[in-house]
XYZ file of C-alpha atoms in Angstrom:
286
model
C -25.479 40.397 27.812
C -24.353 36.825 27.962
C -20.514 36.617 28.249
C -17.945 33.867 28.051
C -19.048 32.125 31.293
C -22.592 32.411 30.669
C -22.171 30.969 27.059
C -19.672 28.348 28.098
C -22.629 27.183 30.719
C -25.179 27.285 28.090
C -22.937 24.965 25.908
C -22.528 22.516 28.324
C -26.416 22.597 29.212
C -27.296 22.365 25.477
C -24.792 19.505 24.826
C -26.258 17.389 27.631
C -29.817 17.923 26.132
C -29.252 18.046 22.360
C -26.559 15.800 21.356
C -27.875 12.625 19.903
C -31.250 14.176 19.428
C -32.946 15.015 16.071
C -34.115 18.598 15.043
C -37.658 18.210 13.860
C -38.713 22.079 13.301
C -37.042 25.249 13.236
C -39.603 27.873 13.712
C -38.358 31.650 12.776
C -40.729 34.070 14.336
C -38.732 37.439 13.594
C -37.152 37.427 10.248
C -34.535 40.015 11.352
C -32.894 37.228 13.487
C -31.664 35.294 10.344
C -28.407 36.466 9.162
C -28.025 33.609 6.500
C -30.433 32.284 4.013
C -28.690 29.750 2.011
C -28.886 26.875 3.227
C -32.287 27.870 4.978
C -32.813 27.053 8.692
C -35.212 24.228 7.501
C -32.277 22.328 6.216
C -31.387 21.420 9.788
C -34.755 19.497 10.119
C -34.205 15.676 10.011
C -30.845 16.038 11.267
C -29.228 15.021 14.739
C -27.129 17.263 16.768
C -23.626 15.710 17.074
C -21.893 18.527 19.093
C -22.092 21.877 20.662
C -19.359 24.411 20.782
C -18.565 27.840 21.945
C -16.482 30.471 20.268
C -16.250 33.565 22.139
C -19.842 34.460 22.741
C -21.256 32.490 19.865
C -23.025 29.044 20.422
C -22.367 26.312 17.570
C -24.990 23.540 17.320
C -23.249 21.004 14.718
C -26.176 18.849 13.176
C -24.236 16.429 11.075
C -21.832 19.137 9.390
C -24.387 21.731 9.262
C -23.844 24.235 11.821
C -26.688 26.281 13.802
C -24.700 29.288 15.106
C -26.116 31.942 17.212
C -24.940 35.138 19.169
C -27.555 36.401 21.835
C -26.106 39.931 21.571
C -27.280 42.446 24.414
C -30.763 41.391 25.114
C -31.294 37.869 23.815
C -31.483 34.726 25.863
C -32.116 30.941 25.170
C -35.000 29.477 27.018
C -34.911 25.603 27.400
C -38.688 23.996 27.326
C -38.994 20.521 28.736
C -42.140 20.328 26.765
C -42.804 22.814 23.947
C -46.123 24.291 23.288
C -48.383 22.903 21.000
C -48.713 24.564 17.524
C -46.616 27.042 15.702
C -45.694 30.166 17.480
C -47.405 33.336 16.154
C -45.329 36.273 14.995
C -46.127 39.452 16.993
C -44.500 42.003 19.370
C -43.363 39.534 21.958
C -39.838 38.577 22.533
C -39.858 35.081 20.553
C -37.636 35.335 17.823
C -36.989 31.363 17.010
C -37.970 28.040 18.203
C -36.183 24.834 17.875
C -38.101 21.710 18.321
C -36.661 17.978 18.904
C -38.253 14.769 18.359
C -38.641 14.308 22.128
C -41.061 17.341 22.468
C -38.408 19.161 24.003
C -36.577 22.288 22.677
C -35.651 25.821 23.037
C -36.688 29.470 22.066
C -34.344 32.056 21.433
C -35.914 35.476 22.839
C -34.987 39.064 22.829
C -36.116 41.964 24.707
C -36.315 45.529 23.787
C -36.576 47.320 20.324
C -32.725 46.685 19.199
C -32.924 43.438 17.462
C -29.216 42.164 17.443
C -29.994 38.665 18.038
C -28.536 36.533 15.398
C -28.806 33.178 13.778
C -26.525 31.619 10.993
C -26.943 28.498 9.256
C -23.384 27.151 7.720
C -21.270 24.473 6.672
C -18.233 25.852 8.654
C -18.486 28.290 11.822
C -15.478 30.347 10.065
C -18.269 31.607 7.729
C -19.699 33.700 10.224
C -17.815 37.091 10.040
C -17.999 37.344 13.993
C -16.220 34.082 14.445
C -13.665 34.337 11.702
C -12.281 37.631 13.473
C -12.166 36.374 16.950
C -9.054 36.779 18.751
C -7.832 33.822 21.248
C -10.010 32.418 24.007
C -8.625 33.777 27.238
C -9.289 30.295 28.958
C -7.618 28.234 26.256
C -4.726 26.239 27.491
C -2.326 27.925 25.300
C -3.296 31.489 26.462
C -0.412 32.171 28.714
C 0.807 35.833 30.337
C 3.239 36.190 27.492
C 0.416 35.899 24.852
C -1.504 38.669 26.641
C 1.423 40.897 27.041
C 2.007 40.584 23.237
C -1.600 41.222 22.473
C -1.635 44.572 24.507
C 1.881 45.672 23.551
C 0.950 47.716 20.564
C -2.649 48.733 21.938
C -2.868 52.583 22.451
C -6.235 52.636 23.861
C -7.751 52.224 27.376
C -7.340 49.011 28.924
C -11.499 48.512 29.375
C -11.799 49.057 25.626
C -9.026 46.447 24.708
C -10.452 43.812 27.001
C -13.799 44.113 25.387
C -12.496 43.967 21.765
C -13.467 40.431 20.309
C -11.064 40.625 17.671
C -8.140 40.966 20.323
C -9.566 38.551 23.160
C -12.456 36.380 22.508
C -15.730 36.489 25.243
C -14.983 39.426 27.386
C -17.865 41.964 27.530
C -18.662 45.043 29.675
C -19.563 43.172 32.951
C -16.451 40.871 33.108
C -13.968 43.582 32.065
C -15.167 45.761 35.027
C -14.671 42.726 37.286
C -11.261 41.700 35.955
C -9.949 45.335 36.264
C -11.513 45.644 39.636
C -9.432 42.052 40.863
C -6.298 43.464 38.969
C -6.442 46.924 40.938
C -6.343 48.790 37.695
C -8.024 51.681 36.274
C -10.189 51.125 33.246
C -8.617 54.418 31.672
C -5.028 53.047 31.849
C -3.442 52.639 28.352
C -3.063 49.117 27.524
C 0.393 49.880 25.714
C 1.791 51.232 29.161
C 1.331 48.302 31.157
C 4.509 47.194 32.973
C 5.412 43.458 33.409
C 3.920 43.559 36.838
C 0.713 45.326 35.615
C 0.463 42.566 32.890
C 1.061 39.779 35.437
C -1.605 41.054 37.989
C -4.035 41.686 34.708
C -3.498 38.053 33.618
C -4.049 36.408 36.921
C -7.183 38.499 37.400
C -8.423 37.519 34.077
C -8.154 33.932 34.261
C -9.142 33.669 37.992
C -12.345 35.879 37.437
C -13.261 34.029 34.284
C -12.678 30.500 35.746
C -14.658 31.126 39.062
C -17.601 32.640 36.828
C -17.521 29.270 34.689
C -17.677 27.299 37.941
C -20.096 29.236 39.395
C -22.336 28.768 36.320
C -21.451 24.992 35.884
C -24.543 22.535 36.042
C -27.075 25.442 36.379
C -30.175 25.298 34.320
C -30.386 27.976 31.415
C -33.096 29.869 33.360
C -30.861 30.619 36.375
C -27.707 31.800 34.536
C -28.587 35.424 34.613
C -29.482 35.639 38.293
C -25.933 33.762 39.176
C -24.098 36.282 37.015
C -25.614 39.015 38.885
C -24.988 37.767 42.129
C -21.391 36.902 41.357
C -20.654 40.356 40.280
C -18.581 42.651 42.887
C -18.528 45.778 41.288
C -20.344 45.984 37.965
C -23.915 47.054 38.245
C -23.244 47.920 41.837
C -22.796 51.807 41.714
C -23.438 53.390 45.137
C -22.783 50.064 46.943
C -19.489 49.621 49.065
C -16.721 48.043 47.573
C -16.348 44.499 48.827
C -12.713 44.763 49.399
C -12.050 48.186 50.975
C -15.496 49.563 51.528
C -15.219 52.698 49.334
C -18.212 53.625 47.331
C -18.366 52.155 43.790
C -18.481 54.661 41.076
C -19.950 54.682 37.474
C -18.808 56.184 34.166
C -21.622 56.615 31.705
C -21.359 56.425 27.766
C -24.179 56.836 25.400
C -25.387 53.065 25.564
C -23.447 51.631 28.487
C -21.574 52.227 31.503
C -18.617 50.842 33.662
C -18.312 50.577 37.432
C -15.122 50.650 39.423
C -13.681 51.275 42.894
C -11.860 54.451 43.480
C -9.684 53.372 46.112
C -8.565 49.855 44.622
C -8.282 51.103 41.246
C -7.659 54.883 40.711
C -5.606 55.872 43.870
C -8.617 57.207 45.470
C -9.503 59.673 42.561
C -12.814 59.499 40.858
C -12.625 59.092 37.090
C -13.766 61.996 34.888
C -16.670 61.579 32.250
C -15.619 59.381 29.516
C -15.744 62.064 26.995
C -12.822 63.860 28.845
C -10.668 60.454 29.107
C -8.521 61.701 31.920
C -8.781 61.756 36.005
C -10.231 64.604 37.631
C -7.803 66.778 39.312
């Protein structure tokens, strides 16, 4: 799933290629991708893109006051085309969900793999009309997001820190992968209660959060859209690396599985050497 660093890189990539250019065609291929219908996506045609913005994991293309907003969800992606294929795409069982064409012949495809269709496109006059944007918490890389702000957000959260970091209404943009990376850098158990964090815990978490996300953004900056997935994977230290040695201490990275996802962590770095129990037990093995 694209998270804050990848979406930030996509924003910069698209700003360089879209701003000042006219949208000539918007071609939905999978109707399920459209979450709004008034105005229709065709209302974007004939308008020039004036800005590209990011809200958490949402991308916003501003076309003269009309906003094309997309959320790539778990299996969605944006594929840039220096030259779009001739003719309209045919609906079918492939991953293509929607195509946007510019007057230059360039454009992009929104694609989604798998059977769970969660890729979303909205056309609105104000990004806050998108429910997911309206309920977003603060951006963790914003200038005003300081250590005290993080402490205040977590103070009343009587749930595990892993879940708190992933809650978009609490903090915008962090998903499964980067929450694992942040907690590993902070040397903190993913099962630790957010409300139980000491001032020292909050300090370590804040430093890990800002450093991890900033470094990921810098690694992704300037890359073509097609290279962002690979860059994300190579930059991860624990997430998706079950069974590999921890790059810090050499212990074996372990996993806790859920119904539709999993987390990875280092026992030595994060849990005092103890492996975590199955998520359903919500406690450390004794």
